[in-house]
Structure formats: C-alpha cells, structure tokens
mmCIF file of C-alpha atoms in Angstrom:
data_model
loop_
_atom_site.group_PDB
_atom_site.id
_atom_site.type_symbol
_atom_site.label_atom_id
_atom_site.label_comp_id
_atom_site.label_asym_id
_atom_site.label_seq_id
_atom_site.Cartn_x
_atom_site.Cartn_y
_atom_site.Cartn_z
ATOM 1 C CA MET A 27 -22.031 -0.511 -29.280
ATOM 2 C CA GLU A 28 -18.907 0.924 -31.043
ATOM 3 C CA ASN A 29 -20.816 3.944 -32.028
ATOM 4 C CA PHE A 30 -21.463 4.772 -28.394
ATOM 5 C CA ARG A 31 -19.572 7.532 -26.650
ATOM 6 C CA LYS A 32 -19.590 8.321 -22.827
ATOM 7 C CA VAL A 33 -21.233 11.613 -22.298
ATOM 8 C CA ARG A 34 -21.551 12.180 -18.687
ATOM 9 C CA THR A 35 -20.372 10.495 -15.370
ATOM 10 C CA SER A 36 -22.004 11.194 -12.044
ATOM 11 C CA GLU A 37 -21.668 9.414 -8.662
ATOM 12 C CA GLU A 38 -24.631 8.972 -6.567
ATOM 13 C CA GLU A 39 -24.610 11.208 -3.174
ATOM 14 C CA MET A 40 -24.137 8.949 -0.153
ATOM 15 C CA PRO A 41 -23.868 10.186 3.500
ATOM 16 C CA LEU A 42 -20.664 9.621 5.262
ATOM 17 C CA PRO A 43 -20.694 6.507 7.181
ATOM 18 C CA PHE A 44 -19.591 7.888 10.293
ATOM 19 C CA PRO A 45 -21.798 8.662 13.045
ATOM 20 C CA ASP A 46 -21.775 11.834 15.277
ATOM 21 C CA LEU A 47 -19.689 13.893 12.872
ATOM 22 C CA PRO A 48 -20.274 17.728 13.073
ATOM 23 C CA PRO A 49 -22.088 19.271 10.264
ATOM 24 C CA ASP A 50 -19.073 21.483 9.300
ATOM 25 C CA VAL A 51 -16.502 18.627 8.852
ATOM 26 C CA VAL A 52 -14.320 18.904 6.125
ATOM 27 C CA GLU A 53 -14.560 16.098 3.330
ATOM 28 C CA MET A 54 -11.545 15.643 0.860
ATOM 29 C CA LYS A 55 -13.145 14.113 -2.153
ATOM 30 C CA VAL A 56 -10.280 12.512 -3.968
ATOM 31 C CA LYS A 57 -10.379 11.911 -7.901
ATOM 32 C CA GLU A 58 -8.451 9.827 -10.269
ATOM 33 C CA GLY A 59 -6.635 12.926 -11.432
ATOM 34 C CA SER A 60 -6.372 14.885 -8.266
ATOM 35 C CA LYS A 61 -2.915 15.927 -7.583
ATOM 36 C CA ILE A 62 -1.659 14.780 -4.045
ATOM 37 C CA ARG A 63 0.240 18.010 -3.532
ATOM 38 C CA ASN A 64 -2.704 20.105 -3.852
ATOM 39 C CA LEU A 65 -4.729 17.743 -1.647
ATOM 40 C CA MET A 66 -2.207 17.849 1.128
ATOM 41 C CA ASN A 67 -1.830 21.533 0.931
ATOM 42 C CA PHE A 68 -5.417 22.118 1.564
ATOM 43 C CA ALA A 69 -5.825 19.557 3.980
ATOM 44 C CA MET A 70 -2.747 20.337 6.168
ATOM 45 C CA ALA A 71 -3.787 24.027 6.085
ATOM 46 C CA GLN A 72 -7.235 23.031 7.373
ATOM 47 C CA MET A 73 -5.960 20.808 10.121
ATOM 48 C CA GLU A 74 -3.162 23.197 11.267
ATOM 49 C CA LEU A 75 -3.966 26.716 10.541
ATOM 50 C CA GLN A 76 -7.452 26.440 10.771
ATOM 51 C CA GLY A 77 -7.526 24.299 14.043
ATOM 52 C CA ARG A 78 -9.715 21.365 12.634
ATOM 53 C CA ARG A 79 -10.192 18.336 14.942
ATOM 54 C CA GLN A 80 -11.579 15.913 12.154
ATOM 55 C CA ILE A 81 -11.201 15.345 8.561
ATOM 56 C CA VAL A 82 -12.742 12.663 5.995
ATOM 57 C CA PHE A 83 -11.068 11.396 2.748
ATOM 58 C CA SER A 84 -13.058 9.585 0.454
ATOM 59 C CA GLY A 85 -12.628 8.203 -3.121
ATOM 60 C CA CYS A 86 -13.967 5.354 -5.271
ATOM 61 C CA GLY A 87 -12.885 3.273 -7.992
ATOM 62 C CA ARG A 88 -9.185 4.287 -9.062
ATOM 63 C CA ALA A 89 -8.875 6.838 -6.338
ATOM 64 C CA VAL A 90 -8.983 4.379 -3.411
ATOM 65 C CA THR A 91 -5.132 3.926 -3.650
ATOM 66 C CA LYS A 92 -4.672 7.714 -3.858
ATOM 67 C CA THR A 93 -7.167 8.170 -0.948
ATOM 68 C CA ILE A 94 -4.978 5.888 1.290
ATOM 69 C CA THR A 95 -1.583 7.323 0.268
ATOM 70 C CA CYS A 96 -3.123 10.806 1.263
ATOM 71 C CA VAL A 97 -4.054 9.393 4.722
ATOM 72 C CA GLU A 98 -0.797 7.798 5.256
ATOM 73 C CA ILE A 99 0.872 10.968 4.496
ATOM 74 C CA MET A 100 -1.351 12.920 6.826
ATOM 75 C CA LYS A 101 -0.733 10.478 9.649
ATOM 76 C CA ARG A 102 3.208 10.528 8.926
ATOM 77 C CA LYS A 103 3.316 14.393 9.145
ATOM 78 C CA LEU A 104 0.812 15.026 12.061
ATOM 79 C CA GLY A 105 0.931 11.863 14.170
ATOM 80 C CA GLY A 106 -1.379 10.994 17.166
ATOM 81 C CA LEU A 107 -4.406 10.691 14.825
ATOM 82 C CA HIS A 108 -6.997 8.246 15.403
ATOM 83 C CA GLN A 109 -8.511 6.439 12.256
ATOM 84 C CA VAL A 110 -11.706 4.811 11.079
ATOM 85 C CA THR A 111 -11.866 3.281 7.513
ATOM 86 C CA LYS A 112 -15.132 2.093 6.127
ATOM 87 C CA VAL A 113 -15.469 0.385 2.837
ATOM 88 C CA ARG A 114 -18.672 0.217 0.669
ATOM 89 C CA TYR A 115 -19.742 0.132 -2.815
ATOM 90 C CA LYS A 116 -20.593 3.442 -4.570
ATOM 91 C CA THR A 117 -23.059 3.569 -7.459
ATOM 92 C CA VAL A 118 -21.665 5.524 -10.580
ATOM 93 C CA LEU A 119 -23.961 6.506 -13.340
ATOM 94 C CA GLU A 120 -22.596 6.776 -16.794
ATOM 95 C CA VAL A 121 -24.610 8.056 -19.949
ATOM 96 C CA TRP A 122 -23.627 6.760 -23.248
ATOM 97 C CA GLU A 123 -24.907 8.288 -26.302
ATOM 98 C CA ASN A 124 -25.285 7.025 -29.773
ATOM 99 C CA GLN A 125 -23.014 9.249 -32.052
ATOM 100 C CA ASP A 126 -24.583 7.657 -35.165
ATOM 101 C CA PRO A 127 -28.405 7.512 -34.311
ATOM 102 C CA PRO A 128 -30.552 6.119 -37.146
ATOM 103 C CA PRO A 129 -32.203 8.729 -39.396
ATOM 104 C CA ASP A 130 -35.693 8.223 -38.567
ATOM 105 C CA GLY A 131 -35.403 7.842 -34.845
ATOM 106 C CA PRO A 132 -34.308 9.805 -31.921
ATOM 107 C CA ALA A 133 -30.850 9.699 -30.254
ATOM 108 C CA GLN A 134 -30.405 6.681 -28.194
ATOM 109 C CA ASN A 135 -29.049 6.820 -24.576
ATOM 110 C CA LEU A 136 -27.777 4.178 -22.600
ATOM 111 C CA THR A 137 -27.345 4.628 -18.805
ATOM 112 C CA VAL A 138 -25.123 2.367 -17.166
ATOM 113 C CA HIS A 139 -25.192 1.676 -13.249
ATOM 114 C CA LYS A 140 -21.672 0.452 -12.021
ATOM 115 C CA ASN A 141 -21.263 -0.653 -8.399
ATOM 116 C CA VAL A 142 -17.323 0.475 -7.973
ATOM 117 C CA PRO A 143 -15.508 -0.138 -4.485
ATOM 118 C CA SER A 144 -15.137 3.111 -2.292
ATOM 119 C CA ILE A 145 -13.203 4.059 0.570
ATOM 120 C CA CYS A 146 -13.800 6.648 3.358
ATOM 121 C CA ILE A 147 -11.248 7.288 6.127
ATOM 122 C CA LEU A 148 -11.841 9.426 9.201
ATOM 123 C CA LEU A 149 -8.894 11.104 10.892
ATOM 124 C CA SER A 150 -9.427 12.585 14.167
ATOM 125 C CA ARG A 151 -7.249 14.195 16.741
ATOM 126 C CA ASP A 152 -9.922 13.232 19.461
ATOM 127 C CA PRO A 153 -10.123 9.734 20.555
ATOM 128 C CA LEU A 154 -12.762 7.670 18.872
ATOM 129 C CA ASP A 155 -14.625 4.614 19.903
ATOM 130 C CA PRO A 156 -12.240 1.716 19.684
ATOM 131 C CA ASN A 157 -15.003 -0.868 19.568
ATOM 132 C CA GLN A 158 -16.363 0.341 15.884
ATOM 133 C CA MET A 159 -15.527 -1.713 12.991
ATOM 134 C CA GLY A 160 -12.517 -0.241 10.855
ATOM 135 C CA TYR A 161 -10.889 1.533 13.964
ATOM 136 C CA GLN A 162 -7.011 1.925 13.807
ATOM 137 C CA PRO A 163 -5.363 3.459 16.866
ATOM 138 C CA PRO A 164 -2.634 6.206 16.243
ATOM 139 C CA GLU A 165 1.015 4.734 15.512
ATOM 140 C CA PRO A 166 3.412 5.162 18.205
ATOM 141 C CA ARG A 167 5.086 8.497 18.442
ATOM 142 C CA HIS A 168 8.733 7.255 17.692
ATOM 143 C CA GLU A 169 7.736 5.876 14.526
ATOM 144 C CA VAL A 170 6.200 9.407 13.280
ATOM 145 C CA GLY A 171 8.591 11.638 15.021
ATOM 146 C CA GLU A 172 11.463 11.203 12.642
ATOM 147 C CA ASP A 173 9.505 11.881 9.625
ATOM 148 C CA THR A 174 7.510 14.837 11.102
ATOM 149 C CA LEU A 175 10.576 16.597 12.161
ATOM 150 C CA GLY A 176 11.988 16.439 8.868
ATOM 151 C CA SER A 177 8.925 16.929 6.776
ATOM 152 C CA SER A 178 6.665 19.018 8.726
ATOM 153 C CA THR A 179 6.496 21.830 6.481
ATOM 154 C CA LYS A 180 6.655 19.888 3.299
ATOM 155 C CA GLY A 181 2.711 19.699 3.182
ATOM 156 C CA LEU A 182 2.721 23.505 3.172
ATOM 157 C CA LYS A 183 3.751 25.938 0.627
ATOM 158 C CA ARG A 184 7.426 26.959 0.923
ATOM 159 C CA PRO A 185 7.712 30.305 2.501
ATOM 160 C CA LEU A 186 8.787 33.161 0.370
ATOM 161 C CA PRO A 187 12.562 34.190 0.115
ATOM 162 C CA PRO A 188 13.425 37.426 1.947
ATOM 163 C CA PRO A 189 13.269 40.414 -0.100
ATOM 164 C CA CYS A 190 16.340 41.541 -2.198
ATOM 165 C CA GLU A 191 17.147 44.606 0.137
ATOM 166 C CA GLU A 192 17.754 42.111 2.918
ATOM 167 C CA LEU A 193 20.581 40.475 0.781
ATOM 168 C CA LEU A 194 22.473 43.701 0.052
ATOM 169 C CA PRO A 195 24.216 44.209 3.389
ATOM 170 C CA LYS A 196 25.724 40.541 3.250
ATOM 171 C CA LYS A 197 27.222 41.783 0.067
ATOM 172 C CA LEU A 198 28.779 44.361 1.427
ATOM 173 C CA GLN A 199 30.069 42.573 4.152
ATOM 174 C CA VAL A 200 31.596 40.120 1.812
ATOM 175 C CA GLN A 201 33.069 42.830 -0.275
ATOM 176 C CA VAL A 202 34.670 44.645 2.630
ATOM 177 C CA SER A 203 36.190 41.787 4.538
ATOM 178 C CA ASP A 204 39.400 40.724 2.965
ATOM 179 C CA SER A 205 39.651 37.203 4.024
ATOM 180 C CA PRO A 206 42.117 34.802 2.403
ATOM 181 C CA ARG A 207 40.468 32.209 0.169
ATOM 182 C CA GLY A 208 42.646 29.602 1.220
ATOM 183 C CA THR A 209 41.638 29.658 4.949
ATOM 184 C CA GLY A 210 38.178 28.571 4.160
ATOM 185 C CA THR A 211 36.379 30.968 6.201
ATOM 186 C CA THR A 212 32.803 31.616 6.015
ATOM 187 C CA ALA A 213 33.477 35.009 4.072
ATOM 188 C CA GLY A 214 35.169 32.771 1.388
ATOM 189 C CA GLN A 215 32.144 30.332 1.371
ATOM 190 C CA GLN A 216 29.873 33.168 0.761
ATOM 191 C CA ASP A 217 31.250 34.159 -2.622
ATOM 192 C CA HIS A 218 30.064 30.879 -4.002
ATOM 193 C CA MET B 23 52.500 -83.005 -5.017
ATOM 194 C CA SER B 24 51.393 -80.234 -7.158
ATOM 195 C CA SER B 25 48.279 -77.931 -6.182
ATOM 196 C CA VAL B 26 45.792 -77.295 -8.810
ATOM 197 C CA ARG B 27 44.957 -73.837 -9.138
ATOM 198 C CA PRO B 28 41.471 -73.185 -10.303
ATOM 199 C CA ALA B 29 41.478 -71.679 -13.770
ATOM 200 C CA ALA B 30 41.089 -67.791 -13.912
ATOM 201 C CA PRO B 31 37.620 -66.875 -15.195
ATOM 202 C CA SER B 32 37.359 -65.596 -18.629
ATOM 203 C CA PRO B 33 37.084 -61.860 -18.961
ATOM 204 C CA PRO B 34 33.430 -60.618 -19.677
ATOM 205 C CA PRO B 35 32.786 -59.557 -23.242
ATOM 206 C CA GLY B 36 33.331 -56.025 -23.605
ATOM 207 C CA GLY B 37 36.359 -55.576 -21.690
ATOM 208 C CA LEU B 38 37.253 -55.723 -17.896
ATOM 209 C CA PRO B 39 35.477 -52.972 -15.866
ATOM 210 C CA GLY B 40 37.287 -50.262 -14.759
ATOM 211 C CA PRO B 41 38.501 -49.878 -10.912
ATOM 212 C CA PRO B 42 35.447 -49.104 -8.548
ATOM 213 C CA PRO B 43 34.932 -45.327 -7.835
ATOM 214 C CA PRO B 44 36.366 -44.045 -4.567
ATOM 215 C CA PRO B 45 33.605 -43.641 -1.907
ATOM 216 C CA ARG B 46 31.937 -40.231 -1.624
ATOM 217 C CA ARG B 47 32.706 -38.345 1.343
ATOM 218 C CA ARG B 48 29.868 -36.421 3.046
ATOM 219 C CA ARG B 49 30.373 -33.704 5.415
ATOM 220 C CA HIS B 50 28.123 -34.239 8.497
ATOM 221 C CA HIS B 51 27.619 -31.156 10.797
ATOM 222 C CA ARG B 52 28.150 -32.600 14.390
ATOM 223 C CA GLY B 53 26.836 -30.889 17.379
ATOM 224 C CA ALA B 54 24.027 -29.196 18.466
ATOM 225 C CA ALA B 55 21.441 -28.566 15.431
ATOM 226 C CA ALA B 56 21.174 -25.260 13.771
ATOM 227 C CA PRO B 57 18.696 -23.127 15.489
ATOM 228 C CA GLY B 58 15.491 -22.790 14.121
ATOM 229 C CA PRO B 59 11.957 -23.938 13.905
ATOM 230 C CA PRO B 60 11.282 -27.347 14.188
ATOM 231 C CA PRO B 61 10.593 -29.089 10.999
ATOM 232 C CA GLY B 62 7.035 -29.030 9.673
ATOM 233 C CA SER B 63 6.169 -25.586 11.331
ATOM 234 C CA PRO B 64 6.147 -22.379 9.598
ATOM 235 C CA PRO B 65 8.965 -19.897 10.160
ATOM 236 C CA ALA B 66 8.199 -16.845 12.664
ATOM 237 C CA GLY B 67 6.279 -14.304 11.386
ATOM 238 C CA ALA B 68 5.020 -16.082 8.307
ATOM 239 C CA PRO B 69 1.377 -15.427 7.315
ATOM 240 C CA GLY B 70 -1.027 -18.146 8.174
ATOM 241 C CA SER B 71 -3.368 -20.065 6.081
ATOM 242 C CA ASN B 72 -6.214 -17.482 6.924
ATOM 243 C CA ASP B 73 -4.040 -14.573 5.059
ATOM 244 C CA VAL B 74 -4.772 -13.961 1.512
ATOM 245 C CA PHE B 75 -2.547 -11.645 -0.482
ATOM 246 C CA VAL B 76 -4.760 -10.224 -3.362
ATOM 247 C CA THR B 77 -3.001 -9.465 -6.918
ATOM 248 C CA SER B 78 -4.264 -7.876 -9.845
ATOM 249 C CA ARG B 79 -3.061 -10.825 -12.065
ATOM 250 C CA SER B 80 -5.149 -13.627 -10.620
ATOM 251 C CA ASP B 81 -8.667 -14.624 -11.781
ATOM 252 C CA PHE B 82 -11.025 -12.824 -9.677
ATOM 253 C CA ARG B 83 -13.533 -15.709 -9.359
ATOM 254 C CA ALA B 84 -11.010 -17.961 -8.302
ATOM 255 C CA GLN B 85 -9.683 -15.999 -5.725
ATOM 256 C CA LEU B 86 -13.381 -15.432 -4.405
ATOM 257 C CA ARG B 87 -13.950 -19.228 -4.443
ATOM 258 C CA ARG B 88 -10.883 -19.879 -2.702
ATOM 259 C CA CYS B 89 -11.740 -17.292 0.134
ATOM 260 C CA GLN B 90 -15.326 -18.630 0.401
ATOM 261 C CA ARG B 91 -13.905 -22.135 0.949
ATOM 262 C CA LEU B 92 -11.349 -20.508 3.628
ATOM 263 C CA LEU B 93 -14.341 -19.081 5.342
ATOM 264 C CA ALA B 94 -16.449 -22.151 5.343
ATOM 265 C CA PRO B 95 -17.004 -23.880 8.689
ATOM 266 C CA GLY B 96 -14.670 -26.840 7.624
ATOM 267 C CA GLY B 97 -12.226 -24.856 5.580
ATOM 268 C CA GLY B 98 -9.512 -24.122 7.948
ATOM 269 C CA PRO B 99 -5.647 -25.443 7.950
ATOM 270 C CA GLY B 100 -6.598 -28.786 9.150
ATOM 271 C CA ALA B 101 -9.659 -29.607 6.653
ATOM 272 C CA PRO B 102 -8.522 -31.038 3.211
ATOM 273 C CA GLY B 103 -7.857 -28.377 0.742
ATOM 274 C CA GLY B 104 -6.577 -26.044 3.403
ATOM 275 C CA GLY B 105 -2.896 -24.799 2.730
ATOM 276 C CA PRO B 106 0.014 -25.292 5.078
ATOM 277 C CA GLY B 107 0.799 -22.444 7.776
ATOM 278 C CA ALA B 108 0.040 -21.300 11.028
ATOM 279 C CA PRO B 109 -3.630 -22.052 11.860
ATOM 280 C CA GLY B 110 -5.717 -18.945 12.225
ATOM 281 C CA ALA B 111 -8.930 -18.192 14.144
ATOM 282 C CA PRO B 112 -11.740 -20.217 12.669
ATOM 283 C CA GLY B 113 -14.264 -18.282 10.685
ATOM 284 C CA GLU B 114 -11.923 -15.511 10.166
ATOM 285 C CA LEU B 115 -9.922 -14.189 7.048
ATOM 286 C CA ARG B 116 -7.433 -11.659 6.467
ATOM 287 C CA LEU B 117 -7.131 -10.014 2.830
ATOM 288 C CA HIS B 118 -4.154 -8.177 1.988
ATOM 289 C CA GLY B 119 -3.730 -5.674 -1.053
ATOM 290 C CA LEU B 120 -0.860 -3.530 -2.005
ATOM 291 C CA GLY B 121 -1.030 -0.733 -4.587
ATOM 292 C CA LEU B 122 -3.223 -1.532 -7.672
ATOM 293 C CA ALA B 123 -4.752 -4.444 -6.060
ATOM 294 C CA VAL B 124 -6.258 -2.381 -3.262
ATOM 295 C CA PRO B 125 -9.528 -1.763 -5.106
ATOM 296 C CA ARG B 126 -9.695 -5.629 -5.848
ATOM 297 C CA THR B 127 -9.240 -6.327 -2.348
ATOM 298 C CA ILE B 128 -12.046 -4.367 -1.298
ATOM 299 C CA ASN B 129 -14.280 -5.588 -3.887
ATOM 300 C CA LEU B 130 -13.491 -9.363 -2.945
ATOM 301 C CA ALA B 131 -14.435 -8.382 0.706
ATOM 302 C CA LEU B 132 -17.536 -6.761 -0.068
ATOM 303 C CA GLN B 133 -18.468 -9.677 -2.322
ATOM 304 C CA LEU B 134 -17.811 -12.002 0.415
ATOM 305 C CA GLN B 135 -19.845 -10.207 2.520
ATOM 306 C CA ALA B 136 -22.682 -9.916 0.376
ATOM 307 C CA GLY B 137 -22.675 -13.504 -0.297
ATOM 308 C CA ALA B 138 -22.520 -14.364 3.328
ATOM 309 C CA GLY B 139 -25.892 -12.753 3.832
ATOM 310 C CA GLY B 140 -24.815 -10.271 6.701
ATOM 311 C CA THR B 141 -22.954 -12.768 9.020
ATOM 312 C CA LEU B 142 -19.697 -11.177 8.114
ATOM 313 C CA ARG B 143 -18.072 -8.176 9.665
ATOM 314 C CA LEU B 144 -15.370 -6.148 7.921
ATOM 315 C CA HIS B 145 -12.481 -4.573 9.614
ATOM 316 C CA ALA B 146 -10.385 -2.500 7.480
ATOM 317 C CA SER B 147 -7.121 -1.087 8.139
ATOM 318 C CA THR B 148 -4.316 0.900 5.942
ATOM 319 C CA SER B 149 -0.749 0.960 5.753
ATOM 320 C CA SER B 150 2.577 2.065 4.063
ATOM 321 C CA VAL B 151 4.831 -0.495 2.962
ATOM 322 C CA PRO B 152 8.377 0.604 2.043
ATOM 323 C CA LEU B 153 9.495 -0.868 -1.383
ATOM 324 C CA ARG B 154 13.048 -1.994 -1.799
ATOM 325 C CA ALA B 155 14.849 -1.099 -5.060
ATOM 326 C CA PRO B 156 15.372 -4.284 -7.300
ATOM 327 C CA ARG B 157 18.218 -6.463 -6.627
ATOM 328 C CA ALA B 158 20.060 -5.593 -10.115
ATOM 329 C CA ARG B 159 19.699 -1.809 -9.365
ATOM 330 C CA ARG B 160 20.982 -2.363 -5.665
ATOM 331 C CA ARG B 161 24.021 -4.377 -7.204
ATOM 332 C CA HIS B 162 24.705 -1.903 -9.722
ATOM 333 C CA THR B 163 24.898 1.295 -7.357
ATOM 334 C CA GLY B 164 27.147 -1.005 -5.276
ATOM 335 C CA ASP B 165 29.543 -1.890 -7.739
ATOM 336 C CA THR B 166 30.571 2.011 -8.466
ATOM 337 C CA GLY B 167 32.932 1.776 -5.503
ATOM 338 C CA ASP B 168 31.427 4.871 -3.801
ATOM 339 C CA SER B 169 29.209 3.382 -1.367
ATOM 340 C CA GLY B 170 28.897 6.446 0.729
ATOM 341 C CA ASP B 171 28.013 8.753 -2.291
ATOM 342 C CA THR B 172 26.245 6.905 -4.759
ATOM 343 C CA GLY B 173 24.714 4.266 -2.491
ATOM 344 C CA GLY B 174 22.301 6.694 -1.096
ATOM 345 C CA GLU B 175 20.830 7.749 -4.612
ATOM 346 C CA ASP B 176 18.349 5.109 -4.745
ATOM 347 C CA GLY B 177 17.696 3.982 -1.347
ATOM 348 C CA ASP B 178 18.076 6.381 1.624
ATOM 349 C CA THR B 179 14.470 7.345 1.337
ATOM 350 C CA PRO B 180 12.705 4.148 0.249
ATOM 351 C CA ARG B 181 9.578 4.652 -2.095
ATOM 352 C CA HIS B 182 6.347 3.697 -0.187
ATOM 353 C CA ASN B 183 3.134 2.098 -1.585
ATOM 354 C CA SER B 184 -0.156 2.094 0.206
ATOM 355 C CA ALA B 185 -1.815 -1.390 1.392
ATOM 356 C CA ILE B 186 -4.934 -2.194 2.786
ATOM 357 C CA HIS B 187 -5.750 -5.069 5.299
ATOM 358 C CA ILE B 188 -9.412 -6.325 5.708
ATOM 359 C CA ARG B 189 -10.147 -8.807 8.400
ATOM 360 C CA LEU B 190 -13.471 -10.829 7.875
ATOM 361 C CA CYS B 191 -14.925 -12.730 10.809
ATOM 362 C CA ARG B 192 -18.099 -14.182 11.396
ATOM 363 C CA GLU B 193 -18.318 -13.645 15.234
ATOM 364 C CA ALA B 194 -19.057 -10.018 16.176
ATOM 365 C CA PRO B 195 -17.234 -8.035 17.241
ATOM 366 C CA CYS B 196 -13.596 -9.081 16.371
ATOM 367 C CA ALA B 197 -10.923 -8.496 19.078
#
C-alpha cells in the first residue's frame, strides 16, 4: 500500500435535503481550503445586493466547522434569519493508483468509498416551517444588533478611497490657516 | 497518726509523656445556611445526564457505547450506571461538539441513528461560543498596570468557536 498515491477525489452529487426550494437558490459549497472572507463576500453580496431571500451552505468532512462558522457570521451580520440544519453522510470517492506497477501487468487502481459526515444549512429571510427537524428560529434582535451596527460592512469589500483631487483643497486650507499648534485645534491635528 | 500516701507510679519506659495538645478551635458559621441548592442536587444551569459533550480525544467506540446505553429504555439517571445530574426526558440525548469535535459529533449522531433502525430523530442546531483567554494570559495582561490600555489587547472582542448541538429523541416530533 505504500506505493499507492491518491490521484483523484470526487464527491457524490446529492440533492439538497430541503423541500420546496427555488431552482435558482444560491448554494455555497464550502471546502477545506476555502477562505471565509471570500465566501462571505460573495454570500453577503448575493443576499444584500442581489436581493436573495434564501441561501444554502454545505460542507463535508473537515469543512463542516467552517460551514457553521460562515453561517454564524451571516446570522450575526444580517440578523432575523430562519435556519434549518440537516446532517447526513456523503460518499466521497478516492482513486488511488499504484506508482510502482509490476512490469508485466497494467497499472492497478484502487477506488475507496468513504462516508463522511456532511452538513447542509439553509438560511432564509422568509419564515420556515417550525415543525421540521433542524429548524432554528432567528436570534433576538438585541443580541445581533450590536454586532451588525459595527460590522455590517465587514463582509463587503472596503469602499475605494476618494481620488487625490479631493484631498488637495484640504491641504490648501491647512496651509492657509495659521492656527497655533498649542491650542490643539483641528487644523493642527490635520498636520499629522 | 500518720497517713499513708500511695506510692507514686513509676514512670513508663521512654520518658514521661508531654503535656496534652491544646484543643483545636473550629469555626462554626452560625445563623442561616449559605444560599444555594440543597445538597445532592446539581447546580443551576448544569447539564443533565442526557447531555454528552463530545471531544476528539475520547475513543469513538466508547462514546458510541455510552450514548447507546443512555438511549436504551432503562439507561436514564435512575438506572444503575446512569450518571448524576438533572434528570432528562427518557429516550432523549443531546450531543454537543465544539470546534474540531463537530464532525465527530455528527458522525456519532448518525451512527446512533443508523443503529436504531430509523426510530431516532435528529434535531441539529448551531451556535457560536465565545472563548476566554487562558488564565495565565489574562493575569499577565493585568499585571502590566495599564488595565485600561493593555487589558483590552486580548479580550475586548473574544474569539468565537463554532458549536453544534444535536438532539436525538425516540418520540416524533421533539418539542
């Protein structure tokens, strides 16, 4: 077995375990190497700028914790989201190839089927059926509002700084006004 | 008339014993008993015997056996082998996993469901748990003397860790 190397890994495609989902629902497939910042930038843009009402986060294996992290960040930023969590097994196919095949035989391949735990989380602005398994109501607003006020723009990219032409008049104002430094006026602070 | 005094007893071998030690004084708190739960009952907010906190260090098979024993019809807190704690609903188990233990928690729940033959229902929920800095680090930042300036270096915004809570119950639906 020491001569075998993994050459390909593929996941079995399974339908989402949520009933009555629109066909164009955004599904964020979280992988182990995914960057949370990139995921949140796209997801927040879909929910805020594109006006989406529902979004699904899914991940398996080592990406499960990261999937939950993305969901918690989104709930903290947006607030008032209904959540449904489903856990299940997902089949992962790994193809191993013999790097040192026998001279008189073909290359030996080994296909491994692994059942790894996976999670699918649906976040929705619209109310969902509270009786279905895995339903979680939105958190109270006062627990979320303090975070969203300060970090509502964190998921989005930073706005571009104003162009240089707008800064020139301020510099001229600083140079023209002869304000004493000892008084601590705003003009003095602008010099820093 | 002369009185006969009894002869003094001979000293024991090894010398005379020393003076007896002074009695120990014990402080007894008088008055009303300190507020708190009565003895024998778990403190308020403590997890009951139906709560299992999954770690990545424990042996998976041992965790699975323990959960199966707790889910068995006679495996509640009153049965022998059931641990102390607040009694939970019979036939119900709550699994909690934090951070790296989340996939293991899901695996445990799914294994229990597979072994029960479809009689178990899973109800999963997620949360964020704020982490506290270790005591040594908190003590170190507090010793600098600038509690207002350097105390916030570590812990104004605590780090959060993702957690999953899975409730398994035999009756359907779980309230």
